[in-house]
Amino acid sequence: MKKIAHPDRDPDFATGAYSDGVVVDGFLFVSGQASVDFKTSQFILGTIEEETARTLDNIAAIIRAAGGTIENVVKCTAHLADIDDFDRYNAVYASYFPGIKPARTTVQSVLAENIKVEIDCIVKLPA
C-alpha cells in the first residue's frame, strides 16, 4: 500500500483519519474530496458548479500525483447536499469525462462544513 497526498496539501492541514488516496495493486482509491484549497487549508464554498469543478480539480491533482490522469477513473460516488442540484452538478461533472464516463452513484447526503458536493473515486493506474 502506498499513500498519495494532494500535491498542494499543507502538511499541517489535518482533515481526518484518512489518506487523500491509497494505491493498491495498480488501483488508486481516492477518499471523498470537496471544494478545498489545499494551500490554505480552507473549504471554498460557492455554487454547485464552482464546488464541483474545484472538487474534480482536486481529484485530478491527486490522480496525477499517483501517476495517472482523470481519464483513468473507473468509478465515482458523489454526495450532493441537495439532490435538486443534480442537473447543474452533472453538467460540470460530464465536462471532466468527455470520453467513456466512469461508473457512478450519486446520492443526497448530509455533508459537513456546508459543502454542496463530495466525490470519491477508484482509478485504474496505467501500468
N, CA, C and O atoms as a MOPAC input file, in Angstrom:
PM7 MOZYME 1SCF
protein

 N      0.84000 1    -1.17300 1     0.00000 1
 C      0.00000 1     0.00000 1     0.00000 1
 C      0.88900 1     1.24100 1     0.00000 1
 O      1.91300 1     1.29400 1     0.68200 1
 N      0.47100 1     2.24400 1    -0.78700 1
 C      1.21700 1     3.49500 1    -0.86900 1
 C      0.25200 1     4.66000 1    -0.69200 1
 O     -0.78200 1     4.72400 1    -1.35700 1
 N      0.59100 1     5.57400 1     0.19900 1
 C     -0.22100 1     6.76000 1     0.45900 1
 C      0.07000 1     7.82300 1    -0.59600 1
 O      1.22300 1     8.05500 1    -0.95800 1
 N     -1.00300 1     8.47100 1    -1.08900 1
 C     -0.87000 1     9.57000 1    -2.04300 1
 C     -1.52500 1    10.79900 1    -1.41700 1
 O     -2.65200 1    10.72500 1    -0.92600 1
 N     -0.82000 1    11.92500 1    -1.43600 1
 C     -1.35900 1    13.18200 1    -0.90500 1
 C     -1.56600 1    14.17500 1    -2.03900 1
 O     -0.86500 1    14.13900 1    -3.05000 1
 N     -2.53800 1    15.05900 1    -1.85600 1
 C     -2.72000 1    16.16600 1    -2.80500 1
 C     -1.40500 1    16.93900 1    -2.84700 1
 O     -0.84700 1    17.24400 1    -1.79200 1
 N     -0.89400 1    17.26400 1    -4.03400 1
 C      0.42100 1    17.90600 1    -4.12500 1
 C      0.50200 1    19.26900 1    -3.44600 1
 O      1.59700 1    19.71000 1    -3.09700 1
 N     -0.62800 1    19.94700 1    -3.25000 1
 C     -0.62200 1    21.25800 1    -2.59900 1
 C     -0.97900 1    21.18700 1    -1.11800 1
 O     -1.12200 1    22.22300 1    -0.47000 1
 N     -1.12200 1    19.98800 1    -0.57800 1
 C     -1.56300 1    19.84300 1     0.81700 1
 C     -0.56300 1    20.48400 1     1.77300 1
 O      0.62700 1    20.17000 1     1.74700 1
 N     -1.06000 1    21.38200 1     2.61300 1
 C     -0.28200 1    21.93800 1     3.71000 1
 C     -0.05600 1    20.79300 1     4.70400 1
 O     -1.02500 1    20.16100 1     5.12600 1
 N      1.18300 1    20.51100 1     5.08700 1
 C      1.42700 1    19.37700 1     5.98600 1
 C      0.69900 1    19.50200 1     7.32600 1
 O      0.48200 1    18.49900 1     8.00600 1
 N      0.32200 1    20.71700 1     7.70500 1
 C     -0.40100 1    20.92500 1     8.96100 1
 C     -1.91300 1    20.84100 1     8.79100 1
 O     -2.64600 1    20.99200 1     9.76900 1
 N     -2.40200 1    20.60200 1     7.55700 1
 C     -3.83500 1    20.52800 1     7.28000 1
 C     -4.32900 1    19.12300 1     7.61000 1
 O     -4.17100 1    18.19500 1     6.81700 1
 N     -4.92200 1    18.98000 1     8.77500 1
 C     -5.45700 1    17.68600 1     9.20900 1
 C     -6.93200 1    17.62500 1     8.85000 1
 O     -7.72200 1    18.44900 1     9.31000 1
 N     -7.30200 1    16.65700 1     8.03300 1
 C     -8.68900 1    16.56100 1     7.58200 1
 C     -9.39000 1    15.31300 1     8.08600 1
 O    -10.54500 1    15.07900 1     7.72800 1
 N     -8.74600 1    14.52400 1     8.88600 1
 C     -9.40500 1    13.33300 1     9.40600 1
 C     -8.48500 1    12.12500 1     9.36700 1
 O     -7.31400 1    12.22200 1     8.99900 1
 N     -9.03300 1    11.00600 1     9.74800 1
 C     -8.26200 1     9.76900 1     9.84000 1
 C     -8.32400 1     9.01800 1     8.51300 1
 O     -8.84400 1     7.90500 1     8.44700 1
 N     -7.79100 1     9.63600 1     7.45700 1
 C     -7.77800 1     9.00800 1     6.14400 1
 C     -6.68300 1     9.62800 1     5.30100 1
 O     -6.17500 1    10.70300 1     5.62100 1
 N     -6.32100 1     8.95300 1     4.22700 1
 C     -5.36300 1     9.46100 1     3.24700 1
 C     -6.13800 1    10.06200 1     2.08700 1
 O     -7.26900 1     9.65300 1     1.82500 1
 N     -5.54900 1    11.03000 1     1.38300 1
 C     -6.19100 1    11.56000 1     0.17500 1
 C     -6.40400 1    10.42900 1    -0.82400 1
 O     -7.44800 1    10.33900 1    -1.46900 1
 N     -5.40000 1     9.57000 1    -0.93800 1
 C     -5.50500 1     8.42100 1    -1.82800 1
 C     -4.58800 1     7.31100 1    -1.36600 1
 O     -3.60100 1     7.54500 1    -0.66900 1
 N     -4.93100 1     6.09400 1    -1.76700 1
 C     -4.11900 1     4.92700 1    -1.44800 1
 C     -4.02500 1     4.07300 1    -2.70600 1
 O     -5.03800 1     3.77000 1    -3.33700 1
 N     -2.79500 1     3.68400 1    -3.06800 1
 C     -2.57400 1     2.81400 1    -4.22400 1
 C     -2.37600 1     1.38600 1    -3.72500 1
 O     -1.57000 1     1.12300 1    -2.83300 1
 N     -3.14200 1     0.46900 1    -4.33200 1
 C     -3.03400 1    -0.95800 1    -4.04400 1
 C     -3.20000 1    -1.71500 1    -5.35400 1
 O     -4.20500 1    -1.54300 1    -6.04400 1
 N     -2.23100 1    -2.54900 1    -5.70200 1
 C     -2.33000 1    -3.42500 1    -6.86900 1
 C     -2.75700 1    -2.69500 1    -8.14300 1
 O     -3.59500 1    -3.19700 1    -8.89300 1
 N     -2.19200 1    -1.52500 1    -8.38700 1
 C     -2.46500 1    -0.79200 1    -9.61900 1
 C     -3.74300 1     0.03600 1    -9.60200 1
 O     -4.10100 1     0.64700 1   -10.60900 1
 N     -4.42700 1     0.05900 1    -8.47400 1
 C     -5.62300 1     0.88300 1    -8.33300 1
 C     -5.37300 1     1.98100 1    -7.32100 1
 O     -4.73400 1     1.75800 1    -6.29200 1
 N     -5.87800 1     3.16600 1    -7.61400 1
 C     -5.84500 1     4.29400 1    -6.69100 1
 C     -7.25300 1     4.49000 1    -6.15800 1
 O     -8.20300 1     4.63600 1    -6.92700 1
 N     -7.38200 1     4.49300 1    -4.84400 1
 C     -8.64900 1     4.75300 1    -4.17900 1
 C     -8.56300 1     6.15200 1    -3.58600 1
 O     -7.79700 1     6.39300 1    -2.65300 1
 N     -9.35500 1     7.07600 1    -4.13200 1
 C     -9.32600 1     8.47000 1    -3.70300 1
 C    -10.46100 1     8.69000 1    -2.70200 1
 O    -11.62700 1     8.43000 1    -2.99600 1
 N    -10.09500 1     9.17100 1    -1.52000 1
 C    -11.09200 1     9.47800 1    -0.49700 1
 C    -12.01100 1    10.59600 1    -0.96000 1
 O    -11.70000 1    11.32300 1    -1.90500 1
 N    -13.13800 1    10.72400 1    -0.28900 1
 C    -14.07500 1    11.79100 1    -0.61600 1
 C    -13.39300 1    13.14500 1    -0.60300 1
 O    -12.78900 1    13.53800 1     0.39600 1
 N    -13.49000 1    13.85200 1    -1.70800 1
 C    -12.88900 1    15.17300 1    -1.84900 1
 C    -13.99300 1    16.21500 1    -1.97500 1
 O    -15.11700 1    15.92000 1    -2.38200 1
 N    -13.63600 1    17.43900 1    -1.61400 1
 C    -14.59600 1    18.53300 1    -1.65100 1
 C    -13.90300 1    19.78000 1    -2.18300 1
 O    -12.76300 1    19.73200 1    -2.64400 1
 N    -14.60500 1    20.87600 1    -2.11000 1
 C    -14.09600 1    22.15400 1    -2.59000 1
 C    -13.16100 1    22.76000 1    -1.54400 1
 O    -13.55700 1    23.61300 1    -0.75000 1
 N    -11.90700 1    22.29500 1    -1.56700 1
 C    -10.89800 1    22.70100 1    -0.58800 1
 C     -9.74000 1    23.35400 1    -1.31600 1
 O     -9.33600 1    22.90500 1    -2.38900 1
 N     -9.21100 1    24.41200 1    -0.73000 1
 C     -7.94300 1    24.97600 1    -1.18600 1
 C     -6.87300 1    24.36600 1    -0.29700 1
 O     -6.71700 1    24.77600 1     0.85300 1
 N     -6.13600 1    23.39900 1    -0.81100 1
 C     -5.15500 1    22.68100 1    -0.00500 1
 C     -3.98300 1    23.55900 1     0.41500 1
 O     -3.30200 1    23.23800 1     1.38900 1
 N     -3.73100 1    24.65400 1    -0.29000 1
 C     -2.63600 1    25.55800 1     0.09800 1
 C     -2.98600 1    26.34500 1     1.34700 1
 O     -2.11300 1    26.63800 1     2.16400 1
 N     -4.26900 1    26.69100 1     1.50200 1
 C     -4.69500 1    27.48800 1     2.65900 1
 C     -5.45000 1    26.66200 1     3.69200 1
 O     -5.77700 1    27.16800 1     4.76500 1
 N     -5.72800 1    25.41700 1     3.38900 1
 C     -6.46900 1    24.52200 1     4.27600 1
 C     -7.88700 1    25.02700 1     4.55700 1
 O     -8.41000 1    24.85500 1     5.65800 1
 N     -8.49800 1    25.64800 1     3.55600 1
 C     -9.83500 1    26.21600 1     3.72900 1
 C    -10.80900 1    25.59000 1     2.74200 1
 O    -10.46300 1    25.31700 1     1.59300 1
 N    -12.04400 1    25.36500 1     3.21600 1
 C    -13.11700 1    24.99900 1     2.30500 1
 C    -13.51000 1    26.25000 1     1.53500 1
 O    -13.60900 1    27.33200 1     2.11400 1
 N    -13.73600 1    26.10600 1     0.23100 1
 C    -14.13500 1    27.22100 1    -0.62100 1
 C    -15.57900 1    26.96100 1    -1.06600 1
 O    -15.83000 1    26.18500 1    -1.98900 1
 N    -16.50200 1    27.61600 1    -0.40100 1
 C    -17.91700 1    27.43200 1    -0.71100 1
 C    -18.30500 1    28.31500 1    -1.87900 1
 O    -17.77500 1    29.41300 1    -2.05200 1
 N    -19.24200 1    27.82100 1    -2.68000 1
 C    -19.70700 1    28.57700 1    -3.84300 1
 C    -20.92800 1    27.91200 1    -4.42000 1
 O    -21.65600 1    27.20500 1    -3.72300 1
 N    -21.14900 1    28.14000 1    -5.69700 1
 C    -22.26700 1    27.49600 1    -6.37500 1
 C    -21.96500 1    26.01000 1    -6.52900 1
 O    -20.82100 1    25.59000 1    -6.35700 1
 N    -22.95900 1    25.23000 1    -6.84500 1
 C    -22.72500 1    23.79700 1    -7.07700 1
 C    -21.74000 1    23.59600 1    -8.23000 1
 O    -20.92600 1    22.67300 1    -8.20200 1
 N    -21.81600 1    24.46000 1    -9.24100 1
 C    -20.88600 1    24.35600 1   -10.37000 1
 C    -19.45200 1    24.63000 1    -9.91400 1
 O    -18.53700 1    23.89500 1   -10.28600 1
 N    -19.24800 1    25.67100 1    -9.11800 1
 C    -17.90600 1    26.02000 1    -8.63900 1
 C    -17.34700 1    24.93000 1    -7.73600 1
 O    -16.18600 1    24.54100 1    -7.86300 1
 N    -18.17500 1    24.44300 1    -6.83000 1
 C    -17.70300 1    23.41300 1    -5.90900 1
 C    -17.41600 1    22.09300 1    -6.62900 1
 O    -16.45400 1    21.40100 1    -6.29800 1
 N    -18.24100 1    21.74700 1    -7.60500 1
 C    -17.99600 1    20.52200 1    -8.36300 1
 C    -16.68400 1    20.62600 1    -9.13600 1
 O    -15.90100 1    19.67700 1    -9.15000 1
 N    -16.43700 1    21.75400 1    -9.77300 1
 C    -15.19600 1    21.93900 1   -10.53200 1
 C    -13.97500 1    21.87100 1    -9.62000 1
 O    -13.00400 1    21.18900 1    -9.94900 1
 N    -14.00200 1    22.56100 1    -8.48800 1
 C    -12.84800 1    22.54100 1    -7.57500 1
 C    -12.64100 1    21.12800 1    -7.03000 1
 O    -11.50500 1    20.67200 1    -6.90000 1
 N    -13.72700 1    20.44200 1    -6.71400 1
 C    -13.63000 1    19.07500 1    -6.20400 1
 C    -12.97200 1    18.16300 1    -7.23500 1
 O    -12.06700 1    17.40000 1    -6.89800 1
 N    -13.41700 1    18.23500 1    -8.48100 1
 C    -12.83700 1    17.39700 1    -9.53200 1
 C    -11.40800 1    17.80900 1    -9.85600 1
 O    -10.59000 1    16.95600 1   -10.20400 1
 N    -11.08600 1    19.10200 1    -9.75000 1
 C     -9.69600 1    19.54100 1    -9.92700 1
 C     -8.81300 1    18.93800 1    -8.83000 1
 O     -7.68600 1    18.52200 1    -9.09600 1
 N     -9.32700 1    18.89400 1    -7.59900 1
 C     -8.56800 1    18.27800 1    -6.50900 1
 C     -8.35800 1    16.79500 1    -6.76400 1
 O     -7.26500 1    16.27100 1    -6.55100 1
 N     -9.39900 1    16.12400 1    -7.21800 1
 C     -9.26800 1    14.70100 1    -7.54300 1
 C     -8.23900 1    14.50100 1    -8.64700 1
 O     -7.39800 1    13.60700 1    -8.55400 1
 N     -8.29600 1    15.32100 1    -9.68900 1
 C     -7.33700 1    15.19900 1   -10.79600 1
 C     -5.90600 1    15.39100 1   -10.30600 1
 O     -5.00000 1    14.70300 1   -10.77700 1
 N     -5.68500 1    16.31500 1    -9.36800 1
 C     -4.33400 1    16.54700 1    -8.83900 1
 C     -3.83300 1    15.33400 1    -8.05800 1
 O     -2.66200 1    14.96700 1    -8.16000 1
 N     -4.71100 1    14.71800 1    -7.28600 1
 C     -4.32900 1    13.52100 1    -6.53400 1
 C     -3.99800 1    12.38600 1    -7.50500 1
 O     -3.02300 1    11.66000 1    -7.30800 1
 N     -4.81100 1    12.23700 1    -8.55200 1
 C     -4.56000 1    11.19000 1    -9.55000 1
 C     -3.22300 1    11.42300 1   -10.25100 1
 O     -2.45500 1    10.48100 1   -10.44700 1
 N     -2.94000 1    12.67200 1   -10.62900 1
 C     -1.64600 1    12.98800 1   -11.26800 1
 C     -0.48900 1    12.65200 1   -10.32900 1
 O      0.54100 1    12.14300 1   -10.77100 1
 N     -0.65800 1    12.93700 1    -9.03000 1
 C      0.39400 1    12.64200 1    -8.04600 1
 C      0.67500 1    11.14000 1    -7.97500 1
 O      1.77500 1    10.72500 1    -7.60800 1
 N     -0.32200 1    10.33300 1    -8.32500 1
 C     -0.15100 1     8.87700 1    -8.32300 1
 C      0.31100 1     8.34000 1    -9.67400 1
 O      0.56400 1     7.14300 1    -9.80800 1
 N      0.42500 1     9.22000 1   -10.68600 1
 C      0.90700 1     8.79100 1   -11.99600 1
 C     -0.17100 1     8.52000 1   -13.02700 1
 O      0.10400 1     7.91800 1   -14.06500 1
 N     -1.39100 1     8.95400 1   -12.75800 1
 C     -2.48200 1     8.73100 1   -13.70100 1
 C     -3.09700 1    10.03100 1   -14.17900 1
 O     -2.58000 1    11.11900 1   -13.92400 1
 N     -4.19900 1     9.89400 1   -14.87000 1
 C     -4.96700 1    11.05400 1   -15.31800 1
 C     -6.43200 1    10.79600 1   -14.99200 1
 O     -6.81800 1     9.66800 1   -14.68500 1
 N     -7.22900 1    11.82500 1   -15.05800 1
 C     -8.64500 1    11.68300 1   -14.74400 1
 C     -9.34600 1    10.72700 1   -15.70900 1
 O    -10.39100 1    10.16600 1   -15.37800 1
 N     -8.78000 1    10.54400 1   -16.88700 1
 C     -9.34200 1     9.58700 1   -17.84600 1
 C     -9.24400 1     8.15300 1   -17.35000 1
 O     -9.91500 1     7.27100 1   -17.88600 1
 N     -8.41200 1     7.89700 1   -16.32600 1
 C     -8.24500 1     6.55700 1   -15.77000 1
 C     -9.27600 1     6.21400 1   -14.68900 1
 O     -9.25700 1     5.10800 1   -14.14900 1
 N    -10.17200 1     7.14900 1   -14.37000 1
 C    -11.19800 1     6.90700 1   -13.34600 1
 C    -12.18400 1     5.86400 1   -13.86300 1
 O    -12.68600 1     5.96900 1   -14.98200 1
 N    -12.45200 1     4.85700 1   -13.03300 1
 C    -13.40200 1     3.80900 1   -13.42400 1
 C    -14.70000 1     3.84900 1   -12.62500 1
 O    -15.70900 1     3.30800 1   -13.07700 1
 N    -14.70100 1     4.47900 1   -11.44100 1
 C    -15.89800 1     4.51900 1   -10.59900 1
 C    -15.85900 1     5.74800 1    -9.72000 1
 O    -14.81900 1     6.06900 1    -9.14500 1
 N    -16.98400 1     6.44100 1    -9.60700 1
 C    -17.13500 1     7.58300 1    -8.70000 1
 C    -18.38200 1     7.39100 1    -7.84800 1
 O    -19.35900 1     6.77500 1    -8.27500 1
 N    -18.32800 1     7.92300 1    -6.65400 1
 C    -19.50900 1     8.08100 1    -5.82000 1
 C    -19.57700 1     9.55400 1    -5.45500 1
 O    -18.61000 1    10.12300 1    -4.94800 1
 N    -20.72000 1    10.16300 1    -5.71400 1
 C    -20.90500 1    11.58700 1    -5.43500 1
 C    -22.02700 1    11.77000 1    -4.42800 1
 O    -23.07600 1    11.13100 1    -4.51200 1
 N    -21.78000 1    12.65000 1    -3.48300 1
 C    -22.76900 1    13.01100 1    -2.47400 1
 C    -23.12600 1    14.47200 1    -2.68100 1
 O    -22.24900 1    15.33600 1    -2.66900 1
 N    -24.40000 1    14.75000 1    -2.86800 1
 C    -24.89100 1    16.11500 1    -3.01800 1
 C    -25.67000 1    16.49800 1    -1.77500 1
 O    -26.46900 1    15.70700 1    -1.27400 1
 N    -25.44500 1    17.70500 1    -1.27000 1
 C    -26.23000 1    18.18600 1    -0.12800 1
 C    -27.68800 1    18.38100 1    -0.52600 1
 O    -28.59200 1    18.20800 1     0.29200 1
 N    -27.91000 1    18.74200 1    -1.78700 1
 C    -29.27300 1    18.97600 1    -2.28400 1
 C    -29.41500 1    18.30300 1    -3.64300 1
 O    -28.82500 1    18.74800 1    -4.62700 1
 N    -30.19200 1    17.23900 1    -3.69200 1
 C    -30.34100 1    16.48300 1    -4.94000 1
 C    -30.95700 1    17.34000 1    -6.04300 1
 O    -30.84100 1    16.99800 1    -7.22000 1
 N    -31.60400 1    18.43900 1    -5.68900 1
 C    -32.14200 1    19.34800 1    -6.70700 1
 C    -31.03100 1    20.02000 1    -7.51800 1
 O    -31.29600 1    20.58900 1    -8.57700 1
 N    -29.78400 1    19.95500 1    -7.02400 1
 C    -28.63000 1    20.49500 1    -7.75800 1
 C    -28.09500 1    19.50900 1    -8.79500 1
 O    -27.12000 1    19.80800 1    -9.48300 1
 N    -28.72600 1    18.33200 1    -8.91500 1
 C    -28.16500 1    17.26200 1    -9.74800 1
 C    -27.86300 1    17.70800 1   -11.16600 1
 O    -26.74900 1    17.48100 1   -11.63900 1
 N    -28.79100 1    18.32700 1   -11.86200 1
 C    -28.56400 1    18.68100 1   -13.26900 1
 C    -27.38700 1    19.63500 1   -13.42600 1
 O    -26.59000 1    19.48200 1   -14.35200 1
 N    -27.26500 1    20.60600 1   -12.54500 1
 C    -26.16100 1    21.57200 1   -12.62300 1
 C    -24.82700 1    20.90600 1   -12.28400 1
 O    -23.82000 1    21.15200 1   -12.94800 1
 N    -24.82400 1    20.06700 1   -11.25400 1
 C    -23.62000 1    19.29900 1   -10.90700 1
 C    -23.23400 1    18.37200 1   -12.07100 1
 O    -22.06200 1    18.28700 1   -12.44000 1
 N    -24.21700 1    17.69000 1   -12.63600 1
 C    -23.96300 1    16.70700 1   -13.67800 1
 C    -23.35700 1    17.34700 1   -14.92800 1
 O    -22.51900 1    16.73400 1   -15.58900 1
 N    -23.76800 1    18.56700 1   -15.25500 1
 C    -23.21100 1    19.25400 1   -16.42900 1
 C    -21.71600 1    19.50600 1   -16.24300 1
 O    -20.93700 1    19.31200 1   -17.17700 1
 N    -21.31100 1    19.93400 1   -15.05500 1
 C    -19.88500 1    20.15900 1   -14.79100 1
 C    -19.15300 1    18.82100 1   -14.74700 1
 O    -18.09800 1    18.67100 1   -15.36400 1
 N    -19.70100 1    17.85900 1   -14.02900 1
 C    -19.08900 1    16.53500 1   -13.91000 1
 C    -18.82700 1    15.94400 1   -15.29500 1
 O    -17.72700 1    15.46300 1   -15.56600 1
 N    -19.82700 1    15.97800 1   -16.16800 1
 C    -19.70600 1    15.39000 1   -17.50300 1
 C    -18.57800 1    16.02900 1   -18.30400 1
 O    -17.93600 1    15.35700 1   -19.11100 1
 N    -18.32900 1    17.32200 1   -18.09100 1
 C    -17.27900 1    18.01000 1   -18.84300 1
 C    -15.88000 1    17.50100 1   -18.48500 1
 O    -14.94500 1    17.69100 1   -19.26300 1
 N    -15.72300 1    16.87000 1   -17.34800 1
 C    -14.43100 1    16.32300 1   -16.92900 1
 C    -14.17400 1    14.93700 1   -17.52200 1
 O    -13.04600 1    14.44600 1   -17.48700 1
 N    -15.20800 1    14.31400 1   -18.05900 1
 C    -15.09900 1    12.96800 1   -18.60400 1
 C    -15.67100 1    12.93500 1   -20.01900 1
 O    -16.75200 1    12.38500 1   -20.23000 1
 N    -14.95900 1    13.51900 1   -21.00100 1
 C    -15.51000 1    13.60600 1   -22.34900 1
 C    -15.58400 1    12.26700 1   -23.08100 1
 O    -16.38100 1    12.11500 1   -24.00700 1
 N    -14.77600 1    11.30900 1   -22.68400 1
 C    -14.78200 1    10.00300 1   -23.34900 1
 C    -15.72200 1     9.05500 1   -22.64000 1
 O    -16.87700 1     9.38500 1   -22.37200 1
 N    -15.21500 1     7.87700 1   -22.34000 1
 C    -16.00500 1     6.89500 1   -21.60200 1
 C    -16.19400 1     7.41000 1   -20.18200 1
 O    -15.22600 1     7.69900 1   -19.47800 1
 N    -17.44500 1     7.52000 1   -19.77400 1
 C    -17.74900 1     8.01300 1   -18.42700 1
 C    -17.53000 1     6.88700 1   -17.41800 1
 O    -17.83400 1     5.72900 1   -17.70300 1
 N    -17.00000 1     7.22700 1   -16.23200 1
 C    -16.86100 1     6.21100 1   -15.19300 1
 C    -18.23500 1     5.72700 1   -14.72600 1
 O    -19.23100 1     6.43500 1   -14.86800 1
 N    -18.27800 1     4.52700 1   -14.17400 1
 C    -19.47600 1     4.10700 1   -13.45800 1
 C    -19.66200 1     5.09000 1   -12.29900 1
 O    -18.68300 1     5.60900 1   -11.76200 1
 N    -20.92300 1     5.34800 1   -11.91200 1
 C    -21.13400 1     6.38500 1   -10.88700 1
 C    -22.39900 1     6.11600 1   -10.09500 1
 O    -23.38400 1     5.58800 1   -10.61100 1
 N    -22.34300 1     6.49100 1    -8.83300 1
 C    -23.50500 1     6.55400 1    -7.96000 1
 C    -23.57300 1     7.98200 1    -7.43300 1
 O    -22.55700 1     8.53900 1    -7.01700 1
 N    -24.76500 1     8.58100 1    -7.44800 1
 C    -24.95000 1     9.92100 1    -6.90100 1
 C    -26.11900 1     9.87000 1    -5.93100 1
 O    -27.20200 1     9.39800 1    -6.27600 1
 N    -25.89600 1    10.35800 1    -4.71600 1
 C    -26.92200 1    10.34200 1    -3.68000 1
 C    -26.97000 1    11.69500 1    -2.97500 1
 O    -26.03300 1    12.48900 1    -3.05400 1
 N    -28.07100 1    11.93400 1    -2.29300 1
 C    -28.17000 1    13.11100 1    -1.42100 1
 C    -27.70000 1    12.69600 1    -0.03800 1
 O    -28.08100 1    11.63700 1     0.46000 1
 N    -26.86700 1    13.53400 1     0.58500 1
 C    -26.30200 1    13.24300 1     1.90600 1
 C    -26.20500 1    14.51400 1     2.72900 1
 O    -26.19300 1    15.61900 1     2.18800 1
 N    -26.13700 1    14.34700 1     4.02400 1
 C    -25.82800 1    15.46300 1     4.91400 1
 C    -24.30800 1    15.60500 1     4.89600 1
 O    -23.59100 1    14.67000 1     5.25300 1
 N    -23.81500 1    16.77200 1     4.48200 1
 C    -22.37900 1    16.98900 1     4.33400 1
 C    -21.87800 1    18.00800 1     5.36300 1
 O    -22.59800 1    18.94000 1     5.72100 1
 N    -20.66600 1    17.82700 1     5.82400 1
 C    -20.05600 1    18.71400 1     6.81100 1
 C    -19.61300 1    20.03000 1     6.16800 1
 O    -19.50600 1    20.12800 1     4.94600 1
 N    -19.36200 1    21.01100 1     6.98400 1
 C    -18.75800 1    22.28700 1     6.57500 1
 C    -19.58000 1    23.06600 1     5.55600 1
 O    -19.04800 1    23.95300 1     4.88900 1
 N    -20.86400 1    22.75400 1     5.42300 1
 C    -21.75900 1    23.43600 1     4.47000 1
 C    -21.36100 1    23.23600 1     3.00300 1
 O    -21.77300 1    24.00900 1     2.13800 1
 N    -20.56300 1    22.20500 1     2.72300 1
 C    -20.20200 1    21.93500 1     1.33100 1
 C    -21.41300 1    21.38300 1     0.58600 1
 O    -22.32200 1    20.81200 1     1.18700 1
 N    -21.40700 1    21.56200 1    -0.72200 1
 C    -22.52400 1    21.12600 1    -1.55900 1
 C    -22.28600 1    19.77100 1    -2.21600 1
 O    -23.23900 1    19.09300 1    -2.59900 1
 N    -21.00500 1    19.36600 1    -2.35000 1
 C    -20.68900 1    18.12200 1    -3.05300 1
 C    -19.41800 1    17.50000 1    -2.48300 1
 O    -18.47800 1    18.19900 1    -2.10400 1
 N    -19.41600 1    16.17600 1    -2.43300 1
 C    -18.22900 1    15.40000 1    -2.07700 1
 C    -18.17100 1    14.21600 1    -3.03400 1
 O    -19.18200 1    13.55700 1    -3.27700 1
 N    -16.99200 1    13.95000 1    -3.57000 1
 C    -16.82700 1    12.89100 1    -4.56800 1
 C    -15.61700 1    12.03600 1    -4.20300 1
 O    -14.55200 1    12.56200 1    -3.88100 1
 N    -15.78700 1    10.71500 1    -4.25600 1
 C    -14.65400 1     9.80500 1    -4.16100 1
 C    -14.58500 1     8.99900 1    -5.44500 1
 O    -15.54400 1     8.96700 1    -6.21600 1
 N    -13.45500 1     8.34900 1    -5.67600 1
 C    -13.35000 1     7.57300 1    -6.91200 1
 C    -12.31700 1     6.46200 1    -6.80200 1
 O    -11.47900 1     6.43400 1    -5.89900 1
 N    -12.41400 1     5.55600 1    -7.75500 1
 C    -11.45800 1     4.47600 1    -7.94400 1
 C    -10.83300 1     4.66100 1    -9.31200 1
 O    -11.53100 1     4.90800 1   -10.29600 1
 N     -9.52200 1     4.54200 1    -9.37200 1
 C     -8.77100 1     4.80700 1   -10.59400 1
 C     -7.90500 1     3.59200 1   -10.91300 1
 O     -7.21500 1     3.07700 1   -10.03300 1
 N     -7.93300 1     3.13100 1   -12.15900 1
 C     -7.00600 1     2.09400 1   -12.62000 1
 C     -5.79500 1     2.81200 1   -13.20100 1
 O     -5.87400 1     3.38600 1   -14.28700 1
 N     -4.68900 1     2.78200 1   -12.49100 1
 C     -3.49100 1     3.48900 1   -12.93600 1
 C     -2.85600 1     2.77600 1   -14.12400 1
 O     -2.92600 1     1.55200 1   -14.23800 1
 N     -2.22900 1     3.56500 1   -15.01600 1
 C     -1.53200 1     2.93800 1   -16.15600 1
 C     -0.36800 1     2.08300 1   -15.66200 1
 O      0.27600 1     2.40200 1   -14.66200 1
 N     -0.11600 1     1.00800 1   -16.37100 1
 C      0.97400 1     0.08400 1   -15.97400 1
 C      2.33000 1     0.67800 1   -16.28200 1
 O      3.35400 1     0.04800 1   -16.01900 1

